[in-house]
XYZ file of C-alpha atoms in Angstrom:
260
model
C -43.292 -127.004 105.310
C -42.145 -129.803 103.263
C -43.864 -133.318 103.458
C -41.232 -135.692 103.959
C -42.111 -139.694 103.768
C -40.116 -142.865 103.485
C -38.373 -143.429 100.485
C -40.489 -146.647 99.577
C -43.510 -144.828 99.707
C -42.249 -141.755 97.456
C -41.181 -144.843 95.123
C -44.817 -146.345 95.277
C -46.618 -142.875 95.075
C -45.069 -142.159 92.124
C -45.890 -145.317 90.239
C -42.517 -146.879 90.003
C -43.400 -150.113 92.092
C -45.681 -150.987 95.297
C -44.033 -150.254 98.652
C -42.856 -154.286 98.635
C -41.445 -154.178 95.177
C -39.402 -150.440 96.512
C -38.134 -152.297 99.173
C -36.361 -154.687 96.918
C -35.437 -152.215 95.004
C -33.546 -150.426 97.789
C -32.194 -153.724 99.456
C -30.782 -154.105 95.924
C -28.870 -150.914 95.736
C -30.644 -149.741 92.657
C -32.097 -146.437 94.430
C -30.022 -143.225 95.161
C -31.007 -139.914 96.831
C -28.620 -137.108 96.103
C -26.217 -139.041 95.132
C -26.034 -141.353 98.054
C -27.520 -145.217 98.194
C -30.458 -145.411 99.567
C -31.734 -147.475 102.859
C -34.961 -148.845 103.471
C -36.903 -146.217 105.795
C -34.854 -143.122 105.150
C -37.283 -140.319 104.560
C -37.223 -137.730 101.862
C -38.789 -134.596 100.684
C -39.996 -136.025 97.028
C -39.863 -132.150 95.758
C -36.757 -131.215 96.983
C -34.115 -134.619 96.902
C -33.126 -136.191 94.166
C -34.457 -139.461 94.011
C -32.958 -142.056 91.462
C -34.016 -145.580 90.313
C -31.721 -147.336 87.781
C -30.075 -143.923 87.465
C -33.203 -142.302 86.440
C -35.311 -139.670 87.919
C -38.245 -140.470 89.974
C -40.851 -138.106 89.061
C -43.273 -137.576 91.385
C -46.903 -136.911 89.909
C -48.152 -133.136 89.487
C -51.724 -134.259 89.431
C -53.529 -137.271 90.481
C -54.843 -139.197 87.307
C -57.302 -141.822 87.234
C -58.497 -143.890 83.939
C -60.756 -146.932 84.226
C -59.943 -148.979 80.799
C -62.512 -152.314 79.264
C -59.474 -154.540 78.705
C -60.266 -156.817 75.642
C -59.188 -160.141 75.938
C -55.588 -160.608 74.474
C -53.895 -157.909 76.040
C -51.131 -158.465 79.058
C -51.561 -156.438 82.477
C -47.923 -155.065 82.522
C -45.791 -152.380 81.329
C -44.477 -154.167 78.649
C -43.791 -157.643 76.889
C -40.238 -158.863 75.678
C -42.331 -160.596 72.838
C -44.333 -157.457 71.895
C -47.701 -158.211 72.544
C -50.080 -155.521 73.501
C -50.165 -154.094 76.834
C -52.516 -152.241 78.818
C -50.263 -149.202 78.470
C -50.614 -149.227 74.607
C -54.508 -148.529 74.675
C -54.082 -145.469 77.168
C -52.733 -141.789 76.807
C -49.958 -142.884 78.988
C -47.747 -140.151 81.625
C -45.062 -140.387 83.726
C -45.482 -142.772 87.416
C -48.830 -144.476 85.414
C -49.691 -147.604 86.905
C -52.583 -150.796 87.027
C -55.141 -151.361 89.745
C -56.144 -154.973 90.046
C -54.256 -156.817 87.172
C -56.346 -159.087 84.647
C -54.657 -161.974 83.092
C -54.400 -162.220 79.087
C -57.643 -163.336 78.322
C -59.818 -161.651 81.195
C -62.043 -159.028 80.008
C -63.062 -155.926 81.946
C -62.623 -153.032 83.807
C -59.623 -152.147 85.233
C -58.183 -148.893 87.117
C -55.188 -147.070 86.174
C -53.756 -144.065 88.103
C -50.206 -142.610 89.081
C -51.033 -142.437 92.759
C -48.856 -145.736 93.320
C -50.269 -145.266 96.872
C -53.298 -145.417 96.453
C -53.319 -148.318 94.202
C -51.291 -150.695 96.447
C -54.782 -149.878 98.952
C -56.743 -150.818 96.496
C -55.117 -154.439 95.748
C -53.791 -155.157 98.949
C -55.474 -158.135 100.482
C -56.343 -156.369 103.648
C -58.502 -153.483 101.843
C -61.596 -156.229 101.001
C -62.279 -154.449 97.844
C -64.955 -156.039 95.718
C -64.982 -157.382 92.226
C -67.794 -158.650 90.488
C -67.110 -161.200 87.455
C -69.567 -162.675 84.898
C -68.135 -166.030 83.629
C -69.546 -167.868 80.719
C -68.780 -171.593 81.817
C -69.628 -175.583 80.871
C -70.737 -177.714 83.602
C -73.127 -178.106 86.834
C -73.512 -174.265 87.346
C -76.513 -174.767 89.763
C -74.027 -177.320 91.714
C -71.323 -175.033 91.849
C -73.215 -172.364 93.178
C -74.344 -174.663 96.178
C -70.700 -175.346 97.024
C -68.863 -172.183 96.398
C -70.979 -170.271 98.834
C -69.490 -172.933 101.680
C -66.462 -172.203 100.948
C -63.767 -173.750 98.414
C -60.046 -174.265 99.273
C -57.642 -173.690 96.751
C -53.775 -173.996 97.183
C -52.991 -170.338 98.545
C -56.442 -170.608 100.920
C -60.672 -171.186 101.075
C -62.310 -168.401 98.736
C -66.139 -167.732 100.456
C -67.554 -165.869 97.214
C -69.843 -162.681 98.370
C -72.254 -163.847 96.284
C -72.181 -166.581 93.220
C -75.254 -166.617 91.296
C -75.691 -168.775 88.858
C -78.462 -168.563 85.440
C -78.814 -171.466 82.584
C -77.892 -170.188 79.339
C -77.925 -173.476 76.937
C -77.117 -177.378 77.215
C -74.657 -177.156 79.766
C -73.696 -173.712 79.366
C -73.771 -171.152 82.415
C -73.859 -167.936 83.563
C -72.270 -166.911 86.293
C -71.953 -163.733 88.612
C -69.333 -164.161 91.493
C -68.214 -161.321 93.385
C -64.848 -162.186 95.854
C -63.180 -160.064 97.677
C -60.006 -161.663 98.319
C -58.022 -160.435 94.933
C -55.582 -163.237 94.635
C -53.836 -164.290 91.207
C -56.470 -165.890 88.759
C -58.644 -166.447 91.583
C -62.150 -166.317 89.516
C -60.553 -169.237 87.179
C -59.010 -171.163 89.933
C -62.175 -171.158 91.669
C -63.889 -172.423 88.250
C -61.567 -175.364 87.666
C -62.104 -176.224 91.323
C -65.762 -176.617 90.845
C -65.542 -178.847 87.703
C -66.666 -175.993 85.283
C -65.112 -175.023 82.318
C -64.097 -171.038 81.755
C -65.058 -170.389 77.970
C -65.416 -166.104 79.063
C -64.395 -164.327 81.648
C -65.452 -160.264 82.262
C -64.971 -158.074 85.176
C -68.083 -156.343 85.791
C -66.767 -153.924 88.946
C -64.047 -153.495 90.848
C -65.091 -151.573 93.795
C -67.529 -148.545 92.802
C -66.432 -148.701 89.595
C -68.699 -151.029 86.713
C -67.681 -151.505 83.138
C -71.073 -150.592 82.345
C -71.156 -149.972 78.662
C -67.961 -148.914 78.107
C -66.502 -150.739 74.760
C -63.746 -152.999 74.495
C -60.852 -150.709 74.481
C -61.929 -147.739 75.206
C -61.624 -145.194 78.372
C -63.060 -143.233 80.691
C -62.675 -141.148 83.395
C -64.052 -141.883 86.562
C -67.366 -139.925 87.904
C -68.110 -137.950 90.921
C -69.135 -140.379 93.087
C -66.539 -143.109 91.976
C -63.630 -140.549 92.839
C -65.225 -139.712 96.007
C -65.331 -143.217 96.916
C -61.816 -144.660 96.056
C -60.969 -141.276 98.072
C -62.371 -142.976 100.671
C -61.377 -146.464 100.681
C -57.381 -145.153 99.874
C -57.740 -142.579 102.750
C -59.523 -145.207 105.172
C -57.064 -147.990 104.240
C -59.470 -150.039 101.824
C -62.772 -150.806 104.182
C -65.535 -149.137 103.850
C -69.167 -150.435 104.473
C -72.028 -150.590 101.848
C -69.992 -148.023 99.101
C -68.568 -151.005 96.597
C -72.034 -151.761 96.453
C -75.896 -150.430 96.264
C -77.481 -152.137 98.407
C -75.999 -155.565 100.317
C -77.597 -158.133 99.342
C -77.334 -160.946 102.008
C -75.322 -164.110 100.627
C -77.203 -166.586 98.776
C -76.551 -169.571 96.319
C -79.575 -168.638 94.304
C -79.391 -170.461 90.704
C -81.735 -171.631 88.057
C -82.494 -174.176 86.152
C-alpha cells in the first residue's frame, strides 16, 4: 500500500526545505501536485503524484545518504553564495534532496552532518531534540572566570544558555582553552556566549555533534558515518531527538572545573 504523508513533510524528506520553510513555500503558491496548487496539510503519495516546487520536480531520495564533512574555516553553510564563495556543497559528492545538519557559520571549524533525509535532519536541529555539540574554542581573557559563570547560567538576547559542561585549560598569557558542550543549537550560540563572558574567540572547532566526533578527520575531507553512529541518529530521528546517555560515553556530572 502506498505511504501517503503531508505535503510539507514529502518537501522536507526530500531535502528541499524543513517542514517550516515547506510551509512557506506552499502558503506562497510555489508548490503544485499534479498540476494543482498545493495547500498546507494535503497528503500525497511521494512515488506516485507529481510534486512540483518552482516548477521543478521534487525527487524523493532512493537511498538514505549520510556524510559527516570537517568544515575548514572560510566556507558558508548553504547551498550556494550570490558572491561565489565556497560552500559546503562544493567539498562533497553532492545528489539530488542533499542537505546540512547543524549549520556552522563562515569561520567555525568542524564536523558537520549532511544527509537527504530532510526529516531526519529537521530532528536533529530542532530545539526540542537536545542534541549535543561539543566545541573547543581558542579564546583571550579570564577563562577560569568564565567557566565559573557560564555553568550558572548566561542570558543572551534570544534566552539563558546553561552549558552541559564548560571546561576551561590555560594555554599561554591570557590565552584559553575551552571545551563547552550546549545543547540548545541556536544561531552562533558558542560565540555569543564568548562575547558575553568578556573573552575573545580567536578559533572556534566543533568537536561532536551528537554521536558523531571530528576525530581526526582533516580539514575538508569526508566520511561516512560508522555502525554505531547510524544506529544512533536512527534512534534519536525515530525517537524525536532524546535519547539518554548515547551523545555521550559516559555523563559526566556538570562541573566548572578549570586551571590555572
Amino acid at each position: 500500500m502506498p505511504e501517503r504523508m503531508r505535503i510539507q513533510r514529502a518537501i522536507a524528506r526530500a531535502g528541499i526545505a524543513s517542514r517550516r520553510a515547506a510551509e512557506e513555500l506552499i502558503a506562497a503558491g510555489r508548490v503544485r501536485i499534479n498540476g494543482s496548487v498545493a495547500v498546507i496539510g494535503q497528503t500525497v503519495d511521494p512515488v506516485r503524484d507529481e510534486i512540483l516546487v518552482d516548477g521543478k520536480p521534487v525527487e524523493q531520495p532512493t537511498h538514505t545518504r549520510w556524510i559527516v564533512l570537517h568544515k575548514p574555516a572560510g566556507v558558508l553553510t548553504t547551498r550556494a553564495d550570490p558572491s561565489g564563495r565556497r560552500t559546503v556543497f562544493d567539498l562533497i559528492e553532492d545528489s539530488p534532496g542533499m542537505t546540512y545538519v547543524g549549520r556552522l557559520d563562515y569561520m567555525t571549524e568542524g564536523v558537520i552532518l549532511l544527509t537527504n533525509d530532510g526529516e531526519a535532519a529537521h530532528k536533529l536541529t530542532h530545539p526540542s531534540g537536545e542534541i549535543e555539540r561539543t566545541y573547543l574554542a581558542t579564546v583571550r581573557g579570564d577563562g577560569a572566570a568564565a567557566a565559573r559563570v557560564a555553568m550558572k547560567g548566561v542570558d543572551l538576547e534570544d534566552g539563558t544558555v546553561m552549558p552541559k559542561e564548560f571546561l576551561a585549560r590555560r594555554i599561554g598569557r591570557g590565552l584559553w582553552e575551552l571545551e563547552i558542550t550546549i545543547a540548545e543549537g541556536r544561531t552562533r550560540e558558542v560565540r555569543r556566549l564568548c562575547e558575553a563572558l568578556d573573552l575573545q574567540v580567536e578559533r572556534l572547532v566543533r568537536t561532536r555533534f551528537g554521536p558523531v566526533k571530528l576525530g581526526s578527520l582533516a580539514a575538508g575531507k569526508t566520511r561516512n558515518l560508522t555502525a554505531r553512529e547510524a544506529e544512533i541518529i536512527t534512534a534519536l530521528t525515530k525517537s524525536g531527538g532524546k535519547r539518554k546517555n548515547t551523545t555521550r560515553g559516559t555523563r559526566r556530572e556538570r562541573t566548572n572545573r578549570y586551571s590555572r
